[in-house]
PDB file of C-alpha atoms in Angstrom:
ATOM      1  CA  MET A   1     -12.986 -21.141 -13.402  1.00 76.00           C
ATOM      2  CA  ALA A   2     -15.054 -18.713 -10.885  1.00 83.00           C
ATOM      3  CA  LYS A   3     -16.499 -15.544 -12.215  1.00 85.00           C
ATOM      4  CA  LEU A   4     -16.883 -12.635 -10.546  1.00 85.00           C
ATOM      5  CA  GLN A   5     -19.080  -9.829 -11.408  1.00 89.00           C
ATOM      6  CA  THR A   6     -17.524  -6.484 -12.595  1.00 91.00           C
ATOM      7  CA  LEU A   7     -19.489  -3.500 -11.258  1.00 90.00           C
ATOM      8  CA  SER A   8     -19.960   0.093 -12.250  1.00 91.00           C
ATOM      9  CA  LEU A   9     -19.631   2.991  -9.550  1.00 89.00           C
ATOM     10  CA  GLU A  10     -23.223   3.084  -9.780  1.00 89.00           C
ATOM     11  CA  ASN A  11     -23.157  -0.381  -8.585  1.00 88.00           C
ATOM     12  CA  THR A  12     -24.787  -2.195 -11.397  1.00 90.00           C
ATOM     13  CA  GLN A  13     -23.337  -5.148 -13.165  1.00 91.00           C
ATOM     14  CA  ILE A  14     -21.555  -4.715 -16.415  1.00 90.00           C
ATOM     15  CA  GLY A  15     -19.224  -7.349 -16.769  1.00 89.00           C
ATOM     16  CA  GLU A  16     -17.264 -10.380 -15.614  1.00 89.00           C
ATOM     17  CA  ILE A  17     -13.936 -11.575 -14.755  1.00 90.00           C
ATOM     18  CA  GLU A  18     -12.687 -15.293 -14.140  1.00 89.00           C
ATOM     19  CA  ILE A  19     -10.867 -16.277 -11.412  1.00 89.00           C
ATOM     20  CA  ASP A  20      -8.589 -19.817 -11.394  1.00 89.00           C
ATOM     21  CA  ASP A  21     -10.018 -22.853  -9.469  1.00 89.00           C
ATOM     22  CA  GLN A  22      -6.343 -23.082  -8.224  1.00 89.00           C
ATOM     23  CA  ILE A  23      -7.105 -19.640  -6.507  1.00 91.00           C
ATOM     24  CA  VAL A  24     -10.951 -19.773  -5.601  1.00 90.00           C
ATOM     25  CA  GLU A  25     -10.597 -23.153  -4.032  1.00 91.00           C
ATOM     26  CA  THR A  26      -7.584 -22.461  -1.856  1.00 93.00           C
ATOM     27  CA  PRO A  27      -8.572 -23.702   1.783  1.00 95.00           C
ATOM     28  CA  TYR A  28      -7.799 -21.158   4.565  1.00 96.00           C
ATOM     29  CA  HIS A  29      -4.836 -21.348   6.593  1.00 96.00           C
ATOM     30  CA  PRO A  30      -4.930 -19.683   9.778  1.00 96.00           C
ATOM     31  CA  ASN A  31      -1.486 -20.586  10.927  1.00 96.00           C
ATOM     32  CA  SER A  32       0.058 -18.974   7.688  1.00 96.00           C
ATOM     33  CA  VAL A  33      -2.118 -15.941   7.792  1.00 96.00           C
ATOM     34  CA  LYS A  34      -0.872 -15.511  11.267  1.00 97.00           C
ATOM     35  CA  ASP A  35       2.650 -16.191  10.357  1.00 97.00           C
ATOM     36  CA  THR A  36       2.660 -13.268   7.893  1.00 97.00           C
ATOM     37  CA  VAL A  37       0.727 -10.824   9.782  1.00 97.00           C
ATOM     38  CA  LEU A  38       3.142 -11.504  12.861  1.00 97.00           C
ATOM     39  CA  GLN A  39       6.470 -10.796  10.515  1.00 96.00           C
ATOM     40  CA  PHE A  40       4.689  -7.752   8.857  1.00 96.00           C
ATOM     41  CA  LEU A  41       4.098  -6.096  12.362  1.00 96.00           C
ATOM     42  CA  ALA A  42       7.654  -6.965  13.280  1.00 96.00           C
ATOM     43  CA  LYS A  43       8.793  -5.236  10.365  1.00 94.00           C
ATOM     44  CA  GLN A  44       7.194  -2.253  11.292  1.00 94.00           C
ATOM     45  CA  ARG A  45       9.176  -1.920  14.492  1.00 94.00           C
ATOM     46  CA  GLN A  46      12.251   0.167  14.277  1.00 94.00           C
ATOM     47  CA  GLY A  47      13.907  -1.441  17.379  1.00 93.00           C
ATOM     48  CA  THR A  48      15.707   1.903  18.438  1.00 95.00           C
ATOM     49  CA  HIS A  49      15.043   1.423  22.158  1.00 95.00           C
ATOM     50  CA  SER A  50      17.287   1.554  24.275  1.00 95.00           C
ATOM     51  CA  THR A  51      18.695   1.740  28.146  1.00 95.00           C
ATOM     52  CA  LYS A  52      22.170   2.585  29.831  1.00 95.00           C
ATOM     53  CA  ASP A  53      23.511  -0.189  31.836  1.00 95.00           C
ATOM     54  CA  ARG A  54      26.223   0.478  34.723  1.00 93.00           C
ATOM     55  CA  GLY A  55      28.846   0.960  32.430  1.00 92.00           C
ATOM     56  CA  GLU A  56      27.131   3.744  30.382  1.00 93.00           C
ATOM     57  CA  VAL A  57      25.470   5.788  33.165  1.00 93.00           C
ATOM     58  CA  SER A  58      27.728   8.965  33.667  1.00 92.00           C
ATOM     59  CA  TYR A  59      28.729   9.397  37.423  1.00 90.00           C
ATOM     60  CA  SER A  60      31.612   9.585  39.241  1.00 89.00           C
ATOM     61  CA  THR A  61      33.692   6.196  40.030  1.00 88.00           C
ATOM     62  CA  ARG A  62      34.454   7.343  43.412  1.00 91.00           C
ATOM     63  CA  LYS A  63      33.351   5.158  46.002  1.00 93.00           C
ATOM     64  CA  LEU A  64      30.290   6.667  48.037  1.00 93.00           C
ATOM     65  CA  TYR A  65      31.277   6.133  51.477  1.00 93.00           C
ATOM     66  CA  ARG A  66      33.810   3.957  53.598  1.00 95.00           C
ATOM     67  CA  GLN A  67      33.341   0.387  53.297  1.00 95.00           C
ATOM     68  CA  LYS A  68      32.789  -0.079  57.243  1.00 95.00           C
ATOM     69  CA  GLY A  69      31.960   1.609  60.174  1.00 94.00           C
ATOM     70  CA  THR A  70      28.434   3.574  58.767  1.00 94.00           C
ATOM     71  CA  GLY A  71      26.064   0.934  59.409  1.00 95.00           C
ATOM     72  CA  ASN A  72      25.005   1.020  55.932  1.00 93.00           C
ATOM     73  CA  ALA A  73      25.595  -1.715  53.339  1.00 94.00           C
ATOM     74  CA  ARG A  74      28.412  -1.759  51.289  1.00 93.00           C
ATOM     75  CA  ALA A  75      28.199   0.381  48.156  1.00 92.00           C
ATOM     76  CA  GLY A  76      31.000   1.442  45.642  1.00 91.00           C
ATOM     77  CA  SER A  77      29.190   3.302  42.866  1.00 92.00           C
ATOM     78  CA  ALA A  78      26.642   5.291  42.070  1.00 93.00           C
ATOM     79  CA  LYS A  79      26.181   3.618  38.751  1.00 94.00           C
ATOM     80  CA  SER A  80      24.569   0.253  40.596  1.00 94.00           C
ATOM     81  CA  PRO A  81      21.188  -0.726  39.328  1.00 94.00           C
ATOM     82  CA  ILE A  82      19.774  -0.771  42.720  1.00 92.00           C
ATOM     83  CA  ARG A  83      20.525   3.278  43.056  1.00 92.00           C
ATOM     84  CA  ARG A  84      18.333   5.783  41.910  1.00 91.00           C
ATOM     85  CA  HIS A  85      19.564   6.846  38.505  1.00 92.00           C
ATOM     86  CA  GLY A  86      21.706   3.696  38.589  1.00 94.00           C
ATOM     87  CA  GLY A  87      22.067   1.685  35.412  1.00 95.00           C
ATOM     88  CA  VAL A  88      19.278  -0.621  34.005  1.00 96.00           C
ATOM     89  CA  VAL A  89      19.733  -4.505  34.480  1.00 95.00           C
ATOM     90  CA  PHE A  90      18.921  -6.395  31.280  1.00 95.00           C
ATOM     91  CA  GLY A  91      17.216  -3.342  29.795  1.00 95.00           C
ATOM     92  CA  PRO A  92      16.199  -3.400  26.091  1.00 95.00           C
ATOM     93  CA  LYS A  93      18.963  -2.492  23.498  1.00 95.00           C
ATOM     94  CA  PRO A  94      18.461  -1.502  19.828  1.00 96.00           C
ATOM     95  CA  ARG A  95      17.432  -4.871  18.064  1.00 94.00           C
ATOM     96  CA  GLU A  96      15.986  -5.899  14.636  1.00 95.00           C
ATOM     97  CA  TYR A  97      12.611  -7.623  15.166  1.00 95.00           C
ATOM     98  CA  ASN A  98      12.218  -8.889  11.540  1.00 94.00           C
ATOM     99  CA  PHE A  99      12.410 -12.524  11.273  1.00 94.00           C
ATOM    100  CA  LYS A 100      12.355 -14.824   8.132  1.00 95.00           C
ATOM    101  CA  LEU A 101       9.547 -16.428   6.628  1.00 95.00           C
ATOM    102  CA  ASN A 102       9.286 -18.513   3.456  1.00 95.00           C
ATOM    103  CA  LYS A 103       8.110 -16.943   0.348  1.00 93.00           C
ATOM    104  CA  LYS A 104       5.757 -20.044  -0.268  1.00 94.00           C
ATOM    105  CA  VAL A 105       4.369 -19.409   3.172  1.00 95.00           C
ATOM    106  CA  ARG A 106       3.292 -15.754   2.478  1.00 95.00           C
ATOM    107  CA  SER A 107       1.988 -16.532  -0.946  1.00 94.00           C
ATOM    108  CA  LEU A 108      -0.154 -19.464   0.214  1.00 95.00           C
ATOM    109  CA  ALA A 109      -0.966 -16.750   3.223  1.00 96.00           C
ATOM    110  CA  LEU A 110      -2.448 -14.219   0.864  1.00 95.00           C
ATOM    111  CA  ARG A 111      -4.119 -16.542  -1.579  1.00 95.00           C
ATOM    112  CA  SER A 112      -5.857 -18.625   1.013  1.00 95.00           C
ATOM    113  CA  LEU A 113      -6.900 -15.403   2.354  1.00 96.00           C
ATOM    114  CA  PHE A 114      -8.119 -14.042  -0.556  1.00 95.00           C
ATOM    115  CA  ALA A 115     -10.142 -17.505  -1.387  1.00 94.00           C
ATOM    116  CA  GLU A 116     -11.791 -17.148   1.981  1.00 95.00           C
ATOM    117  CA  LYS A 117     -12.882 -13.282   1.369  1.00 94.00           C
ATOM    118  CA  LEU A 118     -14.485 -14.811  -1.675  1.00 93.00           C
ATOM    119  CA  ARG A 119     -16.559 -17.442  -0.248  1.00 92.00           C
ATOM    120  CA  HIS A 120     -17.673 -14.477   2.574  1.00 93.00           C
ATOM    121  CA  ASN A 121     -18.806 -12.311  -0.356  1.00 92.00           C
ATOM    122  CA  GLN A 122     -16.238  -9.798   0.902  1.00 94.00           C
ATOM    123  CA  ILE A 123     -14.586  -8.766  -2.192  1.00 94.00           C
ATOM    124  CA  LEU A 124     -15.878  -6.805  -4.962  1.00 94.00           C
ATOM    125  CA  VAL A 125     -14.904  -5.761  -8.338  1.00 94.00           C
ATOM    126  CA  VAL A 126     -15.320  -2.257 -10.230  1.00 93.00           C
ATOM    127  CA  ASP A 127     -14.438  -1.841 -13.798  1.00 90.00           C
ATOM    128  CA  ASN A 128     -12.472   1.332 -13.169  1.00 88.00           C
ATOM    129  CA  LEU A 129     -12.608   4.204 -10.285  1.00 88.00           C
ATOM    130  CA  GLU A 130     -11.294   7.161 -12.457  1.00 87.00           C
ATOM    131  CA  LEU A 131     -13.054  10.275 -10.422  1.00 89.00           C
ATOM    132  CA  ALA A 132     -13.803  13.549 -11.693  1.00 87.00           C
ATOM    133  CA  ASP A 133     -12.641  15.461  -8.989  1.00 91.00           C
ATOM    134  CA  HIS A 134     -10.740  15.042  -5.676  1.00 92.00           C
ATOM    135  CA  LYS A 135     -13.624  15.987  -3.388  1.00 94.00           C
ATOM    136  CA  THR A 136     -13.848  13.332  -0.662  1.00 94.00           C
ATOM    137  CA  LYS A 137     -17.902  14.090  -0.650  1.00 94.00           C
ATOM    138  CA  ASN A 138     -18.266  12.986  -4.019  1.00 93.00           C
ATOM    139  CA  PHE A 139     -15.927   9.804  -3.218  1.00 92.00           C
ATOM    140  CA  LYS A 140     -18.089   9.197  -0.447  1.00 93.00           C
ATOM    141  CA  ALA A 141     -21.430   8.978  -2.632  1.00 93.00           C
ATOM    142  CA  VAL A 142     -19.507   6.308  -4.875  1.00 92.00           C
ATOM    143  CA  LEU A 143     -18.844   4.111  -1.821  1.00 93.00           C
ATOM    144  CA  ASP A 144     -22.469   4.409  -0.379  1.00 93.00           C
ATOM    145  CA  LYS A 145     -23.710   3.281  -3.863  1.00 93.00           C
ATOM    146  CA  LEU A 146     -21.327   0.622  -3.655  1.00 92.00           C
ATOM    147  CA  GLN A 147     -22.419  -0.394   0.210  1.00 92.00           C
ATOM    148  CA  VAL A 148     -19.330  -0.581   1.405  1.00 92.00           C
ATOM    149  CA  GLU A 149     -17.995   1.529   4.642  1.00 91.00           C
ATOM    150  CA  LYS A 150     -14.459   0.365   6.146  1.00 94.00           C
ATOM    151  CA  VAL A 151     -12.988  -0.915   3.006  1.00 95.00           C
ATOM    152  CA  LEU A 152      -9.601  -1.453   1.201  1.00 96.00           C
ATOM    153  CA  ILE A 153      -9.172  -0.395  -2.207  1.00 95.00           C
ATOM    154  CA  VAL A 154      -6.545  -1.889  -4.235  1.00 95.00           C
ATOM    155  CA  VAL A 155      -5.957  -0.506  -7.755  1.00 93.00           C
ATOM    156  CA  ASP A 156      -3.175  -0.762 -10.454  1.00 90.00           C
ATOM    157  CA  ASN A 157      -1.929   3.131  -9.815  1.00 87.00           C
ATOM    158  CA  PRO A 158      -3.593   5.443  -7.177  1.00 86.00           C
ATOM    159  CA  SER A 159      -4.798   8.625  -9.269  1.00 88.00           C
ATOM    160  CA  GLU A 160      -3.895  11.972  -7.628  1.00 92.00           C
ATOM    161  CA  ASN A 161      -7.866  12.446  -7.503  1.00 92.00           C
ATOM    162  CA  LEU A 162      -8.376   9.200  -5.534  1.00 92.00           C
ATOM    163  CA  ALA A 163      -5.546   9.634  -3.150  1.00 92.00           C
ATOM    164  CA  ARG A 164      -6.796  13.041  -2.206  1.00 93.00           C
ATOM    165  CA  ALA A 165     -10.236  12.046  -2.090  1.00 93.00           C
ATOM    166  CA  SER A 166      -9.841   9.191   0.131  1.00 93.00           C
ATOM    167  CA  ARG A 167      -6.933  10.360   2.635  1.00 92.00           C
ATOM    168  CA  ASN A 168      -9.634  12.229   4.856  1.00 90.00           C
ATOM    169  CA  LEU A 169     -11.782   9.286   5.306  1.00 93.00           C
ATOM    170  CA  GLN A 170     -10.520   7.238   8.254  1.00 92.00           C
ATOM    171  CA  ASN A 171     -11.977   3.668   7.229  1.00 93.00           C
ATOM    172  CA  VAL A 172     -10.650   3.995   3.585  1.00 95.00           C
ATOM    173  CA  HIS A 173      -7.735   2.565   2.474  1.00 94.00           C
ATOM    174  CA  VAL A 174      -6.133   2.805  -1.013  1.00 95.00           C
ATOM    175  CA  LEU A 175      -3.261   0.834  -2.401  1.00 94.00           C
ATOM    176  CA  SER A 176      -1.606  -0.507  -5.278  1.00 93.00           C
ATOM    177  CA  TYR A 177      -2.213  -4.454  -5.873  1.00 93.00           C
ATOM    178  CA  ARG A 178       1.960  -4.379  -5.743  1.00 92.00           C
ATOM    179  CA  SER A 179       1.565  -3.350  -1.789  1.00 92.00           C
ATOM    180  CA  LEU A 180      -1.184  -5.708  -1.106  1.00 94.00           C
ATOM    181  CA  ASN A 181      -0.425  -7.795   1.875  1.00 93.00           C
ATOM    182  CA  VAL A 182      -2.203  -9.916   4.318  1.00 96.00           C
ATOM    183  CA  TYR A 183      -2.211  -7.706   7.301  1.00 96.00           C
ATOM    184  CA  GLU A 184      -4.169  -4.677   5.371  1.00 95.00           C
ATOM    185  CA  MET A 185      -6.703  -7.475   3.899  1.00 95.00           C
ATOM    186  CA  MET A 186      -7.300  -8.637   7.485  1.00 95.00           C
ATOM    187  CA  ARG A 187      -7.850  -5.262   8.763  1.00 94.00           C
ATOM    188  CA  TYR A 188     -10.680  -4.507   6.478  1.00 95.00           C
ATOM    189  CA  PRO A 189     -13.995  -6.440   5.895  1.00 94.00           C
ATOM    190  CA  LYS A 190     -14.273  -5.139   2.443  1.00 95.00           C
ATOM    191  CA  VAL A 191     -11.909  -5.127  -0.331  1.00 96.00           C
ATOM    192  CA  VAL A 192     -12.650  -3.249  -3.728  1.00 95.00           C
ATOM    193  CA  PHE A 193     -10.609  -4.201  -6.548  1.00 95.00           C
ATOM    194  CA  VAL A 194     -10.371  -2.384  -9.785  1.00 94.00           C
ATOM    195  CA  LYS A 195     -10.209  -4.709 -12.668  1.00 92.00           C
ATOM    196  CA  GLU A 196      -7.148  -4.179 -13.815  1.00 91.00           C
ATOM    197  CA  ALA A 197      -5.404  -4.400 -10.556  1.00 93.00           C
ATOM    198  CA  LEU A 198      -7.233  -8.004  -9.672  1.00 92.00           C
ATOM    199  CA  GLU A 199      -6.101  -8.992 -13.486  1.00 91.00           C
ATOM    200  CA  ALA A 200      -2.505  -8.373 -12.526  1.00 91.00           C
ATOM    201  CA  LEU A 201      -2.793  -9.657  -8.775  1.00 91.00           C
ATOM    202  CA  LYS A 202      -3.989 -13.268 -10.278  1.00 88.00           C
ATOM    203  CA  GLU A 203      -0.856 -13.874 -11.697  1.00 85.00           C
ATOM    204  CA  ARG A 204       1.043 -13.243  -8.432  1.00 85.00           C
ATOM    205  CA  LEU A 205      -1.657 -15.409  -6.823  1.00 86.00           C
ATOM    206  CA  ALA A 206      -1.287 -18.165  -8.981  1.00 80.00           C
ATOM    207  CA  LYS A 207       2.599 -18.922  -8.040  1.00 71.00           C
TER     208      LYS A 207
END
């Protein structure tokens, strides 16, 4: 069993939390992490882009000019893709960008990334993150004491004070452990877990 220090908001050690060796000793799997990030980003795409082909462009079907004798190339429709404002050839159409990724691959990616951040001392655990008020200035003072700047904060259920205090800080993101994903962990060099959230996450990582 590996042990992580549990810190107070004053950045002093007040306890420990145990992490299973099965989690800590997981080697880093860059391919799984990459595939999981790509799937996450693909799911964010709306896929609502659309262009009109020559059958959808609103133009008259009248032949533009007679077939012969003008010296111009033959032209039968203003909807032709080679004409200005004509239809688009092979343009984008609404589509679903998401692709399937096995649950075991996603679990492996999260577990291996968690273990890798542990090995690089990029994970902190605080006993609690209960704020007395919603003032950003006071919350920033807490982060300064923990010596973190660009940070992902993982809690059990984000309190209203925490949500309001953190929303004006560009390099701080707060989410529930239920929503924790590989993409968000990759974006931030430091991850701060509230002890309760990490205890709950351990069950998810052990699967």
